[in-house]
């Protein structure tokens, strides 16, 4: 078992070396699993693992019935560049195309740990809003916020249109506020979050959680959960 793992992982290293040597052009179709298996004298199942890992790391995309295609070597973003500035600013500094897409905006069912944080009762309305950050035409991070409708009565009309939480807060809560220090963890992601970030089933990613708190009355304005793709950032 150990020798097999080393074998297919060494193939991953070989292909990445070839990518760095520019042996593949962006959009080029890679050899089929059978062709790669013949080249490296390994079972086709090993090449399936190789292509799965390359897909996980963002080097290739697969299309059913068409094969696997090299999507171009993506620049990794130093995480320090994200701290203290927006994704828009980070993308501009790196010269990367950037878009933000609102992928979820709904009231959530009663969840004691979330509702209790806001001092909300079971009949109150708490919204979950998720914004996907797309850098260089590929998902890079997912920002999820939980927001109380009592504090932001505009949410039924505006939640689905939020693409910047910073802009939303500054528009609807002009008083001073601050973010708590927060904490980091590695966590296995639920299916919905993996699909938004285009991650495989077994993905475990770095998650940052924090709170946004009013400087005026100490009230909790939002709960923050941000997931960073490990193949897009240098931590």
mmCIF file of C-alpha atoms in Angstrom:
data_model
loop_
_atom_site.group_PDB
_atom_site.id
_atom_site.type_symbol
_atom_site.label_atom_id
_atom_site.label_comp_id
_atom_site.label_asym_id
_atom_site.label_seq_id
_atom_site.Cartn_x
_atom_site.Cartn_y
_atom_site.Cartn_z
ATOM 1 C CA UNK A 1 0.000 0.000 0.000
ATOM 2 C CA UNK A 2 2.772 2.444 0.919
ATOM 3 C CA UNK A 3 4.695 1.813 -2.298
ATOM 4 C CA UNK A 4 1.553 2.379 -4.369
ATOM 5 C CA UNK A 5 0.905 5.696 -2.654
ATOM 6 C CA UNK A 6 4.472 6.814 -3.272
ATOM 7 C CA UNK A 7 4.159 5.745 -6.881
ATOM 8 C CA UNK A 8 1.102 7.802 -7.793
ATOM 9 C CA UNK A 9 2.232 10.764 -5.699
ATOM 10 C CA UNK A 10 5.567 10.764 -7.526
ATOM 11 C CA UNK A 11 3.612 10.970 -10.786
ATOM 12 C CA UNK A 12 1.816 14.044 -9.426
ATOM 13 C CA UNK A 13 5.225 15.616 -8.736
ATOM 14 C CA UNK A 14 6.417 14.739 -12.251
ATOM 15 C CA UNK A 15 3.417 16.367 -13.919
ATOM 16 C CA UNK A 16 3.691 19.484 -11.745
ATOM 17 C CA UNK A 17 7.370 19.732 -12.723
ATOM 18 C CA UNK A 18 6.315 19.500 -16.380
ATOM 19 C CA UNK A 19 3.757 22.260 -15.794
ATOM 20 C CA UNK A 20 6.453 24.492 -14.309
ATOM 21 C CA UNK A 21 8.601 23.733 -17.382
ATOM 22 C CA UNK A 22 5.658 24.928 -19.520
ATOM 23 C CA UNK A 23 5.206 21.589 -21.277
ATOM 24 C CA UNK A 24 1.435 22.142 -21.199
ATOM 25 C CA UNK A 25 -0.383 25.152 -22.589
ATOM 26 C CA UNK A 26 -3.431 26.679 -20.954
ATOM 27 C CA UNK A 27 -6.540 24.916 -22.261
ATOM 28 C CA UNK A 28 -4.548 21.952 -23.591
ATOM 29 C CA UNK A 29 -6.101 18.524 -23.192
ATOM 30 C CA UNK A 30 -3.994 16.164 -21.098
ATOM 31 C CA UNK A 31 -3.362 12.558 -22.181
ATOM 32 C CA UNK A 32 -6.131 10.130 -21.304
ATOM 33 C CA UNK A 33 -5.939 8.002 -18.161
ATOM 34 C CA UNK A 34 -5.071 4.988 -20.319
ATOM 35 C CA UNK A 35 -2.266 6.872 -22.087
ATOM 36 C CA UNK A 36 -0.831 8.087 -18.783
ATOM 37 C CA UNK A 37 -1.098 4.591 -17.291
ATOM 38 C CA UNK A 38 0.930 3.224 -20.238
ATOM 39 C CA UNK A 39 3.481 6.009 -19.927
ATOM 40 C CA UNK A 40 4.162 5.398 -16.233
ATOM 41 C CA UNK A 41 3.484 1.624 -16.254
ATOM 42 C CA UNK A 42 0.879 1.863 -13.499
ATOM 43 C CA UNK A 43 -2.801 0.864 -13.210
ATOM 44 C CA UNK A 44 -5.361 3.283 -14.554
ATOM 45 C CA UNK A 45 -6.713 3.647 -11.001
ATOM 46 C CA UNK A 46 -3.418 5.318 -10.022
ATOM 47 C CA UNK A 47 -3.785 7.892 -12.799
ATOM 48 C CA UNK A 48 -7.336 8.553 -11.636
ATOM 49 C CA UNK A 49 -5.832 9.462 -8.239
ATOM 50 C CA UNK A 50 -3.219 11.641 -9.943
ATOM 51 C CA UNK A 51 -5.796 13.574 -11.931
ATOM 52 C CA UNK A 52 -8.000 13.843 -8.845
ATOM 53 C CA UNK A 53 -5.163 15.458 -6.896
ATOM 54 C CA UNK A 54 -4.286 17.825 -9.763
ATOM 55 C CA UNK A 55 -7.955 18.817 -9.974
ATOM 56 C CA UNK A 56 -8.085 19.371 -6.209
ATOM 57 C CA UNK A 57 -5.059 21.667 -6.426
ATOM 58 C CA UNK A 58 -6.585 23.647 -9.282
ATOM 59 C CA UNK A 59 -4.235 22.619 -12.099
ATOM 60 C CA UNK A 60 -6.795 20.808 -14.243
ATOM 61 C CA UNK A 61 -10.513 20.639 -14.920
ATOM 62 C CA UNK A 62 -12.308 17.508 -16.056
ATOM 63 C CA UNK A 63 -15.283 17.315 -18.367
ATOM 64 C CA UNK A 64 -17.302 14.116 -18.607
ATOM 65 C CA UNK A 65 -16.767 12.525 -21.998
ATOM 66 C CA UNK A 66 -14.139 15.084 -23.022
ATOM 67 C CA UNK A 67 -11.210 14.457 -20.702
ATOM 68 C CA UNK A 68 -8.975 16.608 -18.485
ATOM 69 C CA UNK A 69 -7.652 20.038 -19.441
ATOM 70 C CA UNK A 70 -4.826 22.156 -18.052
ATOM 71 C CA UNK A 71 -6.294 25.409 -16.742
ATOM 72 C CA UNK A 72 -3.022 27.257 -16.287
ATOM 73 C CA UNK A 73 -0.734 27.609 -13.311
ATOM 74 C CA UNK A 74 -2.453 29.802 -10.762
ATOM 75 C CA UNK A 75 -0.582 32.274 -8.627
ATOM 76 C CA UNK A 76 -0.784 31.575 -4.896
ATOM 77 C CA UNK A 77 -1.793 34.560 -2.808
ATOM 78 C CA UNK A 78 0.118 35.377 0.387
ATOM 79 C CA UNK A 79 -2.523 35.312 3.117
ATOM 80 C CA UNK A 80 -0.925 38.375 4.703
ATOM 81 C CA UNK A 81 -2.107 40.383 1.683
ATOM 82 C CA UNK A 82 -5.736 39.623 2.539
ATOM 83 C CA UNK A 83 -5.479 40.687 6.165
ATOM 84 C CA UNK A 84 -6.554 44.279 6.590
ATOM 85 C CA UNK A 85 -7.655 44.867 2.999
ATOM 86 C CA UNK A 86 -10.518 43.814 0.755
ATOM 87 C CA UNK A 87 -10.349 41.124 -1.915
ATOM 88 C CA UNK A 88 -10.793 43.867 -4.498
ATOM 89 C CA UNK A 89 -7.655 45.609 -3.222
ATOM 90 C CA UNK A 90 -5.718 42.336 -3.049
ATOM 91 C CA UNK A 91 -6.664 41.416 -6.616
ATOM 92 C CA UNK A 92 -5.645 44.862 -7.861
ATOM 93 C CA UNK A 93 -2.244 44.606 -6.164
ATOM 94 C CA UNK A 94 -1.644 41.194 -7.753
ATOM 95 C CA UNK A 95 -3.068 42.175 -11.132
ATOM 96 C CA UNK A 96 -5.643 39.359 -10.973
ATOM 97 C CA UNK A 97 -9.188 39.530 -12.358
ATOM 98 C CA UNK A 98 -11.664 39.465 -9.469
ATOM 99 C CA UNK A 99 -15.414 38.979 -9.097
ATOM 100 C CA UNK A 100 -17.721 38.338 -6.148
ATOM 101 C CA UNK A 101 -20.847 36.223 -6.492
ATOM 102 C CA UNK A 102 -23.727 36.012 -4.033
ATOM 103 C CA UNK A 103 -24.459 32.267 -3.922
ATOM 104 C CA UNK A 104 -26.856 32.038 -0.958
ATOM 105 C CA UNK A 105 -29.198 34.396 0.901
ATOM 106 C CA UNK A 106 -31.947 32.938 3.088
ATOM 107 C CA UNK A 107 -33.403 32.983 6.566
ATOM 108 C CA UNK A 108 -32.124 30.002 8.500
ATOM 109 C CA UNK A 109 -34.021 27.545 10.649
ATOM 110 C CA UNK A 110 -33.522 27.816 14.397
ATOM 111 C CA UNK A 111 -29.960 26.924 15.420
ATOM 112 C CA UNK A 112 -29.424 27.473 19.159
ATOM 113 C CA UNK A 113 -25.701 28.292 18.959
ATOM 114 C CA UNK A 114 -26.275 31.012 16.341
ATOM 115 C CA UNK A 115 -29.513 32.438 17.723
ATOM 116 C CA UNK A 116 -28.120 32.526 21.268
ATOM 117 C CA UNK A 117 -25.122 34.532 20.055
ATOM 118 C CA UNK A 118 -27.483 37.276 18.881
ATOM 119 C CA UNK A 119 -29.764 36.977 21.921
ATOM 120 C CA UNK A 120 -32.478 35.978 19.443
ATOM 121 C CA UNK A 121 -35.526 33.849 20.125
ATOM 122 C CA UNK A 122 -36.747 30.936 18.027
ATOM 123 C CA UNK A 123 -39.283 33.075 16.158
ATOM 124 C CA UNK A 124 -36.743 35.752 15.188
ATOM 125 C CA UNK A 125 -35.218 36.013 11.702
ATOM 126 C CA UNK A 126 -31.521 35.342 11.211
ATOM 127 C CA UNK A 127 -30.147 35.431 7.673
ATOM 128 C CA UNK A 128 -27.284 33.438 6.198
ATOM 129 C CA UNK A 129 -25.567 35.144 3.275
ATOM 130 C CA UNK A 130 -22.696 33.528 1.347
ATOM 131 C CA UNK A 131 -20.444 35.343 -1.120
ATOM 132 C CA UNK A 132 -17.981 33.470 -3.310
ATOM 133 C CA UNK A 133 -14.683 35.256 -4.006
ATOM 134 C CA UNK A 134 -13.384 34.435 -7.488
ATOM 135 C CA UNK A 135 -9.770 35.313 -8.260
ATOM 136 C CA UNK A 136 -8.173 34.681 -11.639
ATOM 137 C CA UNK A 137 -11.396 33.010 -12.866
ATOM 138 C CA UNK A 138 -11.411 30.365 -10.107
ATOM 139 C CA UNK A 139 -12.975 30.135 -6.618
ATOM 140 C CA UNK A 140 -10.558 31.316 -3.936
ATOM 141 C CA UNK A 141 -12.628 31.883 -0.794
ATOM 142 C CA UNK A 142 -16.160 31.736 0.550
ATOM 143 C CA UNK A 143 -17.385 34.420 2.950
ATOM 144 C CA UNK A 144 -20.436 33.451 5.023
ATOM 145 C CA UNK A 145 -22.211 35.892 7.317
ATOM 146 C CA UNK A 146 -25.078 35.446 9.758
ATOM 147 C CA UNK A 147 -27.051 38.670 10.166
ATOM 148 C CA UNK A 148 -30.058 39.526 12.403
ATOM 149 C CA UNK A 149 -33.074 40.978 10.621
ATOM 150 C CA UNK A 150 -33.959 43.005 13.726
ATOM 151 C CA UNK A 151 -30.717 44.944 13.281
ATOM 152 C CA UNK A 152 -30.943 45.031 9.465
ATOM 153 C CA UNK A 153 -34.630 45.158 8.436
ATOM 154 C CA UNK A 154 -33.577 45.663 4.802
ATOM 155 C CA UNK A 155 -32.333 42.050 4.531
ATOM 156 C CA UNK A 156 -35.481 40.619 2.859
ATOM 157 C CA UNK A 157 -34.957 43.064 -0.022
ATOM 158 C CA UNK A 158 -31.168 43.282 -0.114
ATOM 159 C CA UNK A 159 -29.644 40.007 1.145
ATOM 160 C CA UNK A 160 -29.538 38.376 -2.296
ATOM 161 C CA UNK A 161 -27.684 41.376 -3.719
ATOM 162 C CA UNK A 162 -24.876 41.602 -1.163
ATOM 163 C CA UNK A 163 -21.430 41.062 -2.680
ATOM 164 C CA UNK A 164 -19.466 43.146 -0.166
ATOM 165 C CA UNK A 165 -20.225 42.827 3.543
ATOM 166 C CA UNK A 166 -17.995 45.819 4.209
ATOM 167 C CA UNK A 167 -20.101 48.012 1.916
ATOM 168 C CA UNK A 168 -23.344 46.614 3.325
ATOM 169 C CA UNK A 169 -22.361 47.357 6.941
ATOM 170 C CA UNK A 170 -21.101 50.835 6.156
ATOM 171 C CA UNK A 171 -24.351 51.649 4.381
ATOM 172 C CA UNK A 172 -26.734 50.259 6.976
ATOM 173 C CA UNK A 173 -24.731 50.656 10.184
ATOM 174 C CA UNK A 174 -22.837 53.967 10.001
ATOM 175 C CA UNK A 175 -21.834 53.856 13.689
ATOM 176 C CA UNK A 176 -18.335 52.557 14.604
ATOM 177 C CA UNK A 177 -17.818 48.798 14.852
ATOM 178 C CA UNK A 178 -14.931 46.355 15.105
ATOM 179 C CA UNK A 179 -14.058 42.754 14.330
ATOM 180 C CA UNK A 180 -12.971 40.377 17.079
ATOM 181 C CA UNK A 181 -9.604 38.644 16.817
ATOM 182 C CA UNK A 182 -11.270 35.455 15.602
ATOM 183 C CA UNK A 183 -9.732 32.022 15.311
ATOM 184 C CA UNK A 184 -8.524 29.582 12.663
ATOM 185 C CA UNK A 185 -9.278 25.892 12.301
ATOM 186 C CA UNK A 186 -9.060 23.084 9.784
ATOM 187 C CA UNK A 187 -12.415 21.545 9.083
ATOM 188 C CA UNK A 188 -14.099 19.082 6.734
ATOM 189 C CA UNK A 189 -16.589 21.072 4.682
ATOM 190 C CA UNK A 190 -20.275 20.269 4.136
ATOM 191 C CA UNK A 191 -21.336 19.344 0.608
ATOM 192 C CA UNK A 192 -22.831 22.726 -0.278
ATOM 193 C CA UNK A 193 -19.657 24.640 0.638
ATOM 194 C CA UNK A 194 -17.456 22.161 -1.251
ATOM 195 C CA UNK A 195 -19.590 22.587 -4.361
ATOM 196 C CA UNK A 196 -19.423 26.382 -4.220
ATOM 197 C CA UNK A 197 -15.639 26.219 -3.887
ATOM 198 C CA UNK A 198 -15.353 23.367 -6.439
ATOM 199 C CA UNK A 199 -13.581 21.102 -3.950
ATOM 200 C CA UNK A 200 -13.556 17.285 -3.797
ATOM 201 C CA UNK A 201 -15.580 15.327 -1.265
ATOM 202 C CA UNK A 202 -12.704 14.758 1.140
ATOM 203 C CA UNK A 203 -11.575 18.396 1.242
ATOM 204 C CA UNK A 204 -10.434 19.890 4.538
ATOM 205 C CA UNK A 205 -9.800 23.617 4.377
ATOM 206 C CA UNK A 206 -8.668 26.488 6.590
ATOM 207 C CA UNK A 207 -11.580 28.363 8.173
ATOM 208 C CA UNK A 208 -11.529 31.714 9.922
ATOM 209 C CA UNK A 209 -14.352 32.621 12.324
ATOM 210 C CA UNK A 210 -14.916 35.989 13.959
ATOM 211 C CA UNK A 211 -17.591 38.448 15.053
ATOM 212 C CA UNK A 212 -18.434 42.012 14.109
ATOM 213 C CA UNK A 213 -19.453 44.016 17.161
ATOM 214 C CA UNK A 214 -20.901 47.510 17.603
ATOM 215 C CA UNK A 215 -18.646 50.003 19.370
ATOM 216 C CA UNK A 216 -21.746 51.855 20.562
ATOM 217 C CA UNK A 217 -23.670 49.232 22.541
ATOM 218 C CA UNK A 218 -21.526 46.080 22.203
ATOM 219 C CA UNK A 219 -24.247 44.331 20.204
ATOM 220 C CA UNK A 220 -23.303 41.541 17.806
ATOM 221 C CA UNK A 221 -23.827 42.712 14.217
ATOM 222 C CA UNK A 222 -22.716 39.578 12.355
ATOM 223 C CA UNK A 223 -21.112 36.194 12.789
ATOM 224 C CA UNK A 224 -18.352 35.627 10.237
ATOM 225 C CA UNK A 225 -17.150 32.364 8.699
ATOM 226 C CA UNK A 226 -14.591 32.506 5.890
ATOM 227 C CA UNK A 227 -13.191 29.474 4.066
ATOM 228 C CA UNK A 228 -9.919 29.800 2.158
ATOM 229 C CA UNK A 229 -8.912 27.295 -0.528
ATOM 230 C CA UNK A 230 -5.541 25.936 0.546
ATOM 231 C CA UNK A 231 -4.344 25.720 -3.055
ATOM 232 C CA UNK A 232 -4.956 29.443 -3.598
ATOM 233 C CA UNK A 233 -3.216 30.897 -0.527
ATOM 234 C CA UNK A 234 0.179 30.765 1.170
ATOM 235 C CA UNK A 235 -0.361 30.717 4.922
#
